[in-house]
Amino acid sequence: MSGKTIIVSGGAGFIGSNFVLQWFKNAGMALVNLDALTYAGNAENLEPLKSDRRHQLVRADICDAEHVASLLREHRPRAIVHFAAESHVDRSIADPGAFIRTNVQGTLNLLEQAKTYWLQLDSTGRQAFRFLHVSTDEVYGTLGPEDPPFSESTAYAPNSPYAASKAASDHLVRAYHHTYGLPVLTTNCSNNYGPYQFPEKLIPLMILNALEGKPLPVYGDGRNVRDWLYVEDHCAAIRSVLERGRVGETYNIGGNSERKNIDVVTAICDLVDEMSPNSEIGTRRKLITYVTDRPGHDRRYAIDATKIERELGWRPAEEFEGGLRKTVAWYLKNAGWIENVRTGAYKDWIRRNYDERIAQ
C-alpha cells in the first residue's frame, strides 16, 4: 500500500478513533495508527478493526523522533492526519507542562519528521503529500453575546494553557508551510460529542452521573455557550479537507448548534429520564449542582463554517437534539466500555476536580 497509506496520530482517542472507524467505512486504503495509549487513548475503541489487515495500531509517543521517522520510512504515507493532543482544559490548568510537551513539542517533532520525509519524495510524491493538523476553536479566545462567530481570520487570543498550547501548534504548522513549503492543512473545530468520548468531558460525565444518581456539577451560572459538533460530522469534514482542501489553508468546522451549558445538561437529564427511568433517583434535573467556576472560563465560542461549506460542500448532517439522543443511547448500551475506562486514576481526577468543588 506504499503511496496510498495514511498515518494518523492519536487514532485511539475520542475523535481519532471515530475518524479511523469512519475511514474504513468509506475508503479502502491502509492506515497506520500512531498512539501513545495514555489515559484517553483506548485500543478498545478500535475493536471493530481487530481483524482488518488494513489497520495497524502502533504504540508510540509523537515526541519520539526516531520512532516517527522509522514509521515514515517503512510505510511511505501519502498523508499524516494529526489528532494526538492533550485536550482537557481543567487538566491543562492543573498541569500545563504536559500540554506543552504533547501539543507543542509533539507537533514540532511530527512536522520535522514529515518535512524530512517529504523532501526525499519525488516531485509527484511531494505534490500529493498532505499534513493535516486538527485543532480547536479555543485558540480564538472568547466571544461576547452579540459578537459574530469565529472565522478563519479571527485573531488568536487563547485564554487557557490548553488553548495556548494548541495556538502554538497551529503557528508551527503555518510556519512549516511558509518557511519550508510543507503542504499543510489546518482545521479548527467546535466542541465535539458522540461515542467513545472519555467521561471527563461535559456530555459523557453528565450522562454517567445522571444514570447513577450522582450530582451533576455545572460550572458557575451554567450560561457559558458552546457550539456543539457531532463527532461523525467532524470526521467527515476532515476527510473532505484532506482530499480537497487548498494547501496552506485553515478551515473552521462547526455544528451550527450553540447551546448554554445548563441547557445541554437539562436536555441530558430529560433523555436519561426517558431512556433509563429510575424511581429511586426520580427526575435527574434535581441532581444539577452549581460548583465553583473554572479559572478563566471562556464565556462563549461560536464557529462560522461558511468557508468549508462554500469551498468543499461540507455542512453538518446531524442536528444537536438527534446527535445527543444517539450519544445517550450509545453510553447506555456500552456499560463494559465505560467500566474499562473508569480506572482508579480517572476516579481520582473526578474527585479532585469536581467533588472538591461541590464541597466548597
mmCIF file of N, CA and C in Angstrom, residues 119-201:
data_model
loop_
_atom_site.group_PDB
_atom_site.id
_atom_site.type_symbol
_atom_site.label_atom_id
_atom_site.label_comp_id
_atom_site.label_asym_id
_atom_site.label_seq_id
_atom_site.Cartn_x
_atom_site.Cartn_y
_atom_site.Cartn_z
ATOM 1 N N LEU A 119 10.771 15.893 1.785
ATOM 2 C CA LEU A 119 11.842 16.383 0.915
ATOM 3 C C LEU A 119 12.533 15.251 0.159
ATOM 4 N N GLN A 120 12.414 14.015 0.647
ATOM 5 C CA GLN A 120 13.044 12.874 -0.019
ATOM 6 C C GLN A 120 12.155 12.234 -1.080
ATOM 7 N N LEU A 121 10.893 12.677 -1.164
ATOM 8 C CA LEU A 121 9.980 12.146 -2.168
ATOM 9 C C LEU A 121 10.292 12.724 -3.534
ATOM 10 N N ASP A 122 9.853 12.014 -4.583
ATOM 11 C CA ASP A 122 9.980 12.602 -5.915
ATOM 12 C C ASP A 122 8.935 13.713 -6.073
ATOM 13 N N SER A 123 8.977 14.405 -7.185
ATOM 14 C CA SER A 123 8.122 15.581 -7.352
ATOM 15 C C SER A 123 6.637 15.228 -7.287
ATOM 16 N N THR A 124 6.277 14.055 -7.823
ATOM 17 C CA THR A 124 4.875 13.635 -7.771
ATOM 18 C C THR A 124 4.442 13.356 -6.337
ATOM 19 N N GLY A 125 5.310 12.680 -5.585
ATOM 20 C CA GLY A 125 5.010 12.379 -4.199
ATOM 21 C C GLY A 125 4.909 13.631 -3.350
ATOM 22 N N ARG A 126 5.824 14.577 -3.574
ATOM 23 C CA ARG A 126 5.774 15.833 -2.811
ATOM 24 C C ARG A 126 4.498 16.609 -3.108
ATOM 25 N N GLN A 127 4.086 16.597 -4.358
ATOM 26 C CA GLN A 127 2.876 17.324 -4.726
ATOM 27 C C GLN A 127 1.628 16.701 -4.107
ATOM 28 N N ALA A 128 1.620 15.373 -3.947
ATOM 29 C CA ALA A 128 0.436 14.681 -3.432
ATOM 30 C C ALA A 128 0.368 14.662 -1.915
ATOM 31 N N PHE A 129 1.503 14.830 -1.232
ATOM 32 C CA PHE A 129 1.550 14.668 0.216
ATOM 33 C C PHE A 129 0.789 15.772 0.942
ATOM 34 N N ARG A 130 0.174 15.405 2.102
ATOM 35 C CA ARG A 130 -0.506 16.389 2.939
ATOM 36 C C ARG A 130 -0.214 16.106 4.418
ATOM 37 N N PHE A 131 -0.106 17.201 5.175
ATOM 38 C CA PHE A 131 -0.024 17.140 6.639
ATOM 39 C C PHE A 131 -1.226 17.905 7.162
ATOM 40 N N LEU A 132 -2.206 17.168 7.726
ATOM 41 C CA LEU A 132 -3.430 17.801 8.204
ATOM 42 C C LEU A 132 -3.399 17.862 9.729
ATOM 43 N N HIS A 133 -3.486 19.069 10.238
ATOM 44 C CA HIS A 133 -3.402 19.342 11.680
ATOM 45 C C HIS A 133 -4.789 19.675 12.211
ATOM 46 N N VAL A 134 -5.239 18.893 13.203
ATOM 47 C CA VAL A 134 -6.577 19.073 13.777
ATOM 48 C C VAL A 134 -6.466 19.931 15.036
ATOM 49 N N SER A 135 -7.142 21.079 15.020
ATOM 50 C CA SER A 135 -7.053 21.998 16.144
ATOM 51 C C SER A 135 -8.447 22.371 16.646
ATOM 52 N N THR A 136 -8.537 23.455 17.394
ATOM 53 C CA THR A 136 -9.727 23.784 18.163
ATOM 54 C C THR A 136 -10.123 25.244 17.999
ATOM 55 N N ASP A 137 -11.391 25.547 18.245
ATOM 56 C CA ASP A 137 -11.839 26.941 18.231
ATOM 57 C C ASP A 137 -11.352 27.712 19.455
ATOM 58 N N GLU A 138 -10.853 27.011 20.469
ATOM 59 C CA GLU A 138 -10.431 27.697 21.686
ATOM 60 C C GLU A 138 -9.221 28.599 21.473
ATOM 61 N N VAL A 139 -8.499 28.406 20.363
ATOM 62 C CA VAL A 139 -7.361 29.292 20.081
ATOM 63 C C VAL A 139 -7.808 30.734 19.858
ATOM 64 N N TYR A 140 -9.076 30.942 19.508
ATOM 65 C CA TYR A 140 -9.572 32.284 19.205
ATOM 66 C C TYR A 140 -9.996 33.065 20.442
ATOM 67 N N GLY A 141 -10.049 32.421 21.607
ATOM 68 C CA GLY A 141 -10.440 33.134 22.811
ATOM 69 C C GLY A 141 -11.922 33.023 23.095
ATOM 70 N N THR A 142 -12.527 34.131 23.505
ATOM 71 C CA THR A 142 -13.918 34.126 23.915
ATOM 72 C C THR A 142 -14.702 35.200 23.174
ATOM 73 N N LEU A 143 -16.016 35.027 23.116
ATOM 74 C CA LEU A 143 -16.914 35.947 22.426
ATOM 75 C C LEU A 143 -17.930 36.530 23.400
ATOM 76 N N GLY A 144 -18.367 37.745 23.124
ATOM 77 C CA GLY A 144 -19.494 38.313 23.835
ATOM 78 C C GLY A 144 -20.795 37.801 23.244
ATOM 79 N N PRO A 145 -21.925 38.074 23.927
ATOM 80 C CA PRO A 145 -23.218 37.534 23.476
ATOM 81 C C PRO A 145 -23.594 37.938 22.062
ATOM 82 N N GLU A 146 -23.208 39.115 21.622
ATOM 83 C CA GLU A 146 -23.613 39.607 20.306
ATOM 84 C C GLU A 146 -22.486 39.589 19.282
ATOM 85 N N ASP A 147 -21.326 39.074 19.653
ATOM 86 C CA ASP A 147 -20.194 39.049 18.723
ATOM 87 C C ASP A 147 -20.443 38.050 17.602
ATOM 88 N N PRO A 148 -19.943 38.337 16.391
ATOM 89 C CA PRO A 148 -20.054 37.348 15.311
ATOM 90 C C PRO A 148 -19.201 36.129 15.622
ATOM 91 N N PRO A 149 -19.553 34.975 15.062
ATOM 92 C CA PRO A 149 -18.770 33.757 15.317
ATOM 93 C C PRO A 149 -17.335 33.881 14.824
ATOM 94 N N PHE A 150 -16.479 32.990 15.330
ATOM 95 C CA PHE A 150 -15.093 32.936 14.887
ATOM 96 C C PHE A 150 -15.026 32.580 13.407
ATOM 97 N N SER A 151 -14.233 33.317 12.655
ATOM 98 C CA SER A 151 -13.923 32.943 11.276
ATOM 99 C C SER A 151 -12.449 32.581 11.197
ATOM 100 N N GLU A 152 -12.021 32.127 10.038
ATOM 101 C CA GLU A 152 -10.611 31.747 9.856
ATOM 102 C C GLU A 152 -9.672 32.947 9.990
ATOM 103 N N SER A 153 -10.187 34.165 9.883
ATOM 104 C CA SER A 153 -9.349 35.358 10.015
ATOM 105 C C SER A 153 -9.414 35.976 11.408
ATOM 106 N N THR A 154 -10.153 35.372 12.340
ATOM 107 C CA THR A 154 -10.202 35.879 13.704
ATOM 108 C C THR A 154 -8.819 35.804 14.339
ATOM 109 N N ALA A 155 -8.426 36.882 15.017
ATOM 110 C CA ALA A 155 -7.119 36.896 15.679
ATOM 111 C C ALA A 155 -7.088 35.889 16.821
ATOM 112 N N TYR A 156 -5.936 35.255 17.008
ATOM 113 C CA TYR A 156 -5.782 34.306 18.102
ATOM 114 C C TYR A 156 -5.704 35.051 19.440
ATOM 115 N N ALA A 157 -6.392 34.495 20.454
ATOM 116 C CA ALA A 157 -6.361 35.074 21.797
ATOM 117 C C ALA A 157 -6.634 33.976 22.821
ATOM 118 N N PRO A 158 -5.769 32.962 22.903
ATOM 119 C CA PRO A 158 -6.039 31.821 23.786
ATOM 120 C C PRO A 158 -6.037 32.232 25.253
ATOM 121 N N ASN A 159 -6.949 31.634 26.017
ATOM 122 C CA ASN A 159 -7.127 32.027 27.413
ATOM 123 C C ASN A 159 -6.843 30.940 28.428
ATOM 124 N N SER A 160 -6.507 29.737 28.001
ATOM 125 C CA SER A 160 -6.153 28.652 28.925
ATOM 126 C C SER A 160 -4.825 28.053 28.462
ATOM 127 N N PRO A 161 -4.119 27.353 29.352
ATOM 128 C CA PRO A 161 -2.897 26.670 28.900
ATOM 129 C C PRO A 161 -3.161 25.714 27.737
ATOM 130 N N TYR A 162 -4.295 25.020 27.773
ATOM 131 C CA TYR A 162 -4.644 24.150 26.641
ATOM 132 C C TYR A 162 -4.743 24.950 25.353
ATOM 133 N N ALA A 163 -5.537 26.008 25.372
ATOM 134 C CA ALA A 163 -5.729 26.806 24.157
ATOM 135 C C ALA A 163 -4.412 27.406 23.679
ATOM 136 N N ALA A 164 -3.566 27.851 24.618
ATOM 137 C CA ALA A 164 -2.274 28.415 24.241
ATOM 138 C C ALA A 164 -1.379 27.376 23.584
ATOM 139 N N SER A 165 -1.426 26.137 24.096
ATOM 140 C CA SER A 165 -0.596 25.087 23.502
ATOM 141 C C SER A 165 -1.079 24.738 22.096
ATOM 142 N N LYS A 166 -2.382 24.745 21.875
ATOM 143 C CA LYS A 166 -2.905 24.473 20.533
ATOM 144 C C LYS A 166 -2.624 25.637 19.604
ATOM 145 N N ALA A 167 -2.710 26.859 20.101
ATOM 146 C CA ALA A 167 -2.367 28.018 19.272
ATOM 147 C C ALA A 167 -0.912 27.931 18.816
ATOM 148 N N ALA A 168 -0.027 27.561 19.744
ATOM 149 C CA ALA A 168 1.383 27.414 19.380
ATOM 150 C C ALA A 168 1.565 26.356 18.308
ATOM 151 N N SER A 169 0.862 25.241 18.436
ATOM 152 C CA SER A 169 0.995 24.185 17.424
ATOM 153 C C SER A 169 0.456 24.654 16.074
ATOM 154 N N ASP A 170 -0.643 25.408 16.073
ATOM 155 C CA ASP A 170 -1.172 25.966 14.820
ATOM 156 C C ASP A 170 -0.133 26.851 14.150
ATOM 157 N N HIS A 171 0.523 27.684 14.945
ATOM 158 C CA HIS A 171 1.530 28.597 14.381
ATOM 159 C C HIS A 171 2.719 27.834 13.813
ATOM 160 N N LEU A 172 3.104 26.745 14.472
ATOM 161 C CA LEU A 172 4.199 25.932 13.944
ATOM 162 C C LEU A 172 3.823 25.323 12.596
ATOM 163 N N VAL A 173 2.587 24.821 12.488
ATOM 164 C CA VAL A 173 2.140 24.231 11.219
ATOM 165 C C VAL A 173 2.178 25.285 10.112
ATOM 166 N N ARG A 174 1.669 26.464 10.405
ATOM 167 C CA ARG A 174 1.703 27.557 9.426
ATOM 168 C C ARG A 174 3.150 27.885 9.032
ATOM 169 N N ALA A 175 4.037 27.952 10.024
ATOM 170 C CA ALA A 175 5.431 28.309 9.753
ATOM 171 C C ALA A 175 6.123 27.278 8.872
ATOM 172 N N TYR A 176 5.835 25.990 9.089
ATOM 173 C CA TYR A 176 6.468 24.960 8.269
ATOM 174 C C TYR A 176 5.979 25.026 6.822
ATOM 175 N N HIS A 177 4.790 25.521 6.595
ATOM 176 C CA HIS A 177 4.328 25.721 5.222
ATOM 177 C C HIS A 177 5.022 26.918 4.592
ATOM 178 N N HIS A 178 5.042 28.030 5.286
ATOM 179 C CA HIS A 178 5.576 29.261 4.692
ATOM 180 C C HIS A 178 7.103 29.258 4.620
ATOM 181 N N THR A 179 7.761 28.582 5.550
ATOM 182 C CA THR A 179 9.218 28.550 5.540
ATOM 183 C C THR A 179 9.771 27.449 4.636
ATOM 184 N N TYR A 180 9.202 26.246 4.742
ATOM 185 C CA TYR A 180 9.766 25.094 4.044
ATOM 186 C C TYR A 180 8.918 24.611 2.873
ATOM 187 N N GLY A 181 7.694 25.104 2.763
ATOM 188 C CA GLY A 181 6.824 24.652 1.681
ATOM 189 C C GLY A 181 6.059 23.387 1.973
ATOM 190 N N LEU A 182 6.133 22.871 3.218
ATOM 191 C CA LEU A 182 5.420 21.641 3.561
ATOM 192 C C LEU A 182 3.923 21.828 3.282
ATOM 193 N N PRO A 183 3.294 20.917 2.547
ATOM 194 C CA PRO A 183 1.883 21.081 2.178
ATOM 195 C C PRO A 183 0.951 20.732 3.343
ATOM 196 N N VAL A 184 0.566 21.740 4.099
ATOM 197 C CA VAL A 184 -0.207 21.553 5.320
ATOM 198 C C VAL A 184 -1.650 22.012 5.129
ATOM 199 N N LEU A 185 -2.502 21.507 6.007
ATOM 200 C CA LEU A 185 -3.894 21.924 6.136
ATOM 201 C C LEU A 185 -4.186 21.984 7.633
ATOM 202 N N THR A 186 -4.993 22.965 8.060
ATOM 203 C CA THR A 186 -5.366 23.070 9.475
ATOM 204 C C THR A 186 -6.877 23.170 9.586
ATOM 205 N N THR A 187 -7.439 22.452 10.564
ATOM 206 C CA THR A 187 -8.860 22.569 10.859
ATOM 207 C C THR A 187 -9.024 23.005 12.313
ATOM 208 N N ASN A 188 -9.976 23.898 12.551
ATOM 209 C CA ASN A 188 -10.305 24.344 13.908
ATOM 210 C C ASN A 188 -11.778 24.039 14.158
ATOM 211 N N CYS A 189 -12.031 23.157 15.117
ATOM 212 C CA CYS A 189 -13.397 22.666 15.326
ATOM 213 C C CYS A 189 -13.997 23.202 16.616
ATOM 214 N N SER A 190 -15.320 23.125 16.683
ATOM 215 C CA SER A 190 -16.026 23.447 17.917
ATOM 216 C C SER A 190 -16.126 22.206 18.796
ATOM 217 N N ASN A 191 -16.846 22.289 19.912
ATOM 218 C CA ASN A 191 -16.916 21.190 20.876
ATOM 219 C C ASN A 191 -17.524 19.934 20.251
ATOM 220 N N ASN A 192 -16.779 18.839 20.319
ATOM 221 C CA ASN A 192 -17.263 17.560 19.795
ATOM 222 C C ASN A 192 -18.000 16.773 20.874
ATOM 223 N N TYR A 193 -18.907 15.908 20.430
ATOM 224 C CA TYR A 193 -19.579 14.959 21.324
ATOM 225 C C TYR A 193 -19.956 13.740 20.500
ATOM 226 N N GLY A 194 -20.182 12.617 21.185
ATOM 227 C CA GLY A 194 -20.555 11.392 20.492
ATOM 228 C C GLY A 194 -19.928 10.173 21.138
ATOM 229 N N PRO A 195 -19.945 9.018 20.459
ATOM 230 C CA PRO A 195 -19.410 7.768 21.016
ATOM 231 C C PRO A 195 -17.921 7.841 21.309
ATOM 232 N N TYR A 196 -17.502 7.102 22.329
ATOM 233 C CA TYR A 196 -16.111 6.908 22.714
ATOM 234 C C TYR A 196 -15.464 8.126 23.376
ATOM 235 N N GLN A 197 -16.238 9.140 23.752
ATOM 236 C CA GLN A 197 -15.627 10.298 24.406
ATOM 237 C C GLN A 197 -15.304 9.962 25.857
ATOM 238 N N PHE A 198 -14.090 10.269 26.270
ATOM 239 C CA PHE A 198 -13.648 9.953 27.628
ATOM 240 C C PHE A 198 -14.520 10.707 28.632
ATOM 241 N N PRO A 199 -14.977 10.030 29.689
ATOM 242 C CA PRO A 199 -16.013 10.612 30.543
ATOM 243 C C PRO A 199 -15.550 11.656 31.544
ATOM 244 N N GLU A 200 -14.508 12.430 31.205
ATOM 245 C CA GLU A 200 -14.182 13.619 31.974
ATOM 246 C C GLU A 200 -14.834 14.848 31.341
ATOM 247 N N LYS A 201 -15.241 14.735 30.064
ATOM 248 C CA LYS A 201 -15.825 15.861 29.340
ATOM 249 C C LYS A 201 -17.302 16.007 29.706
#
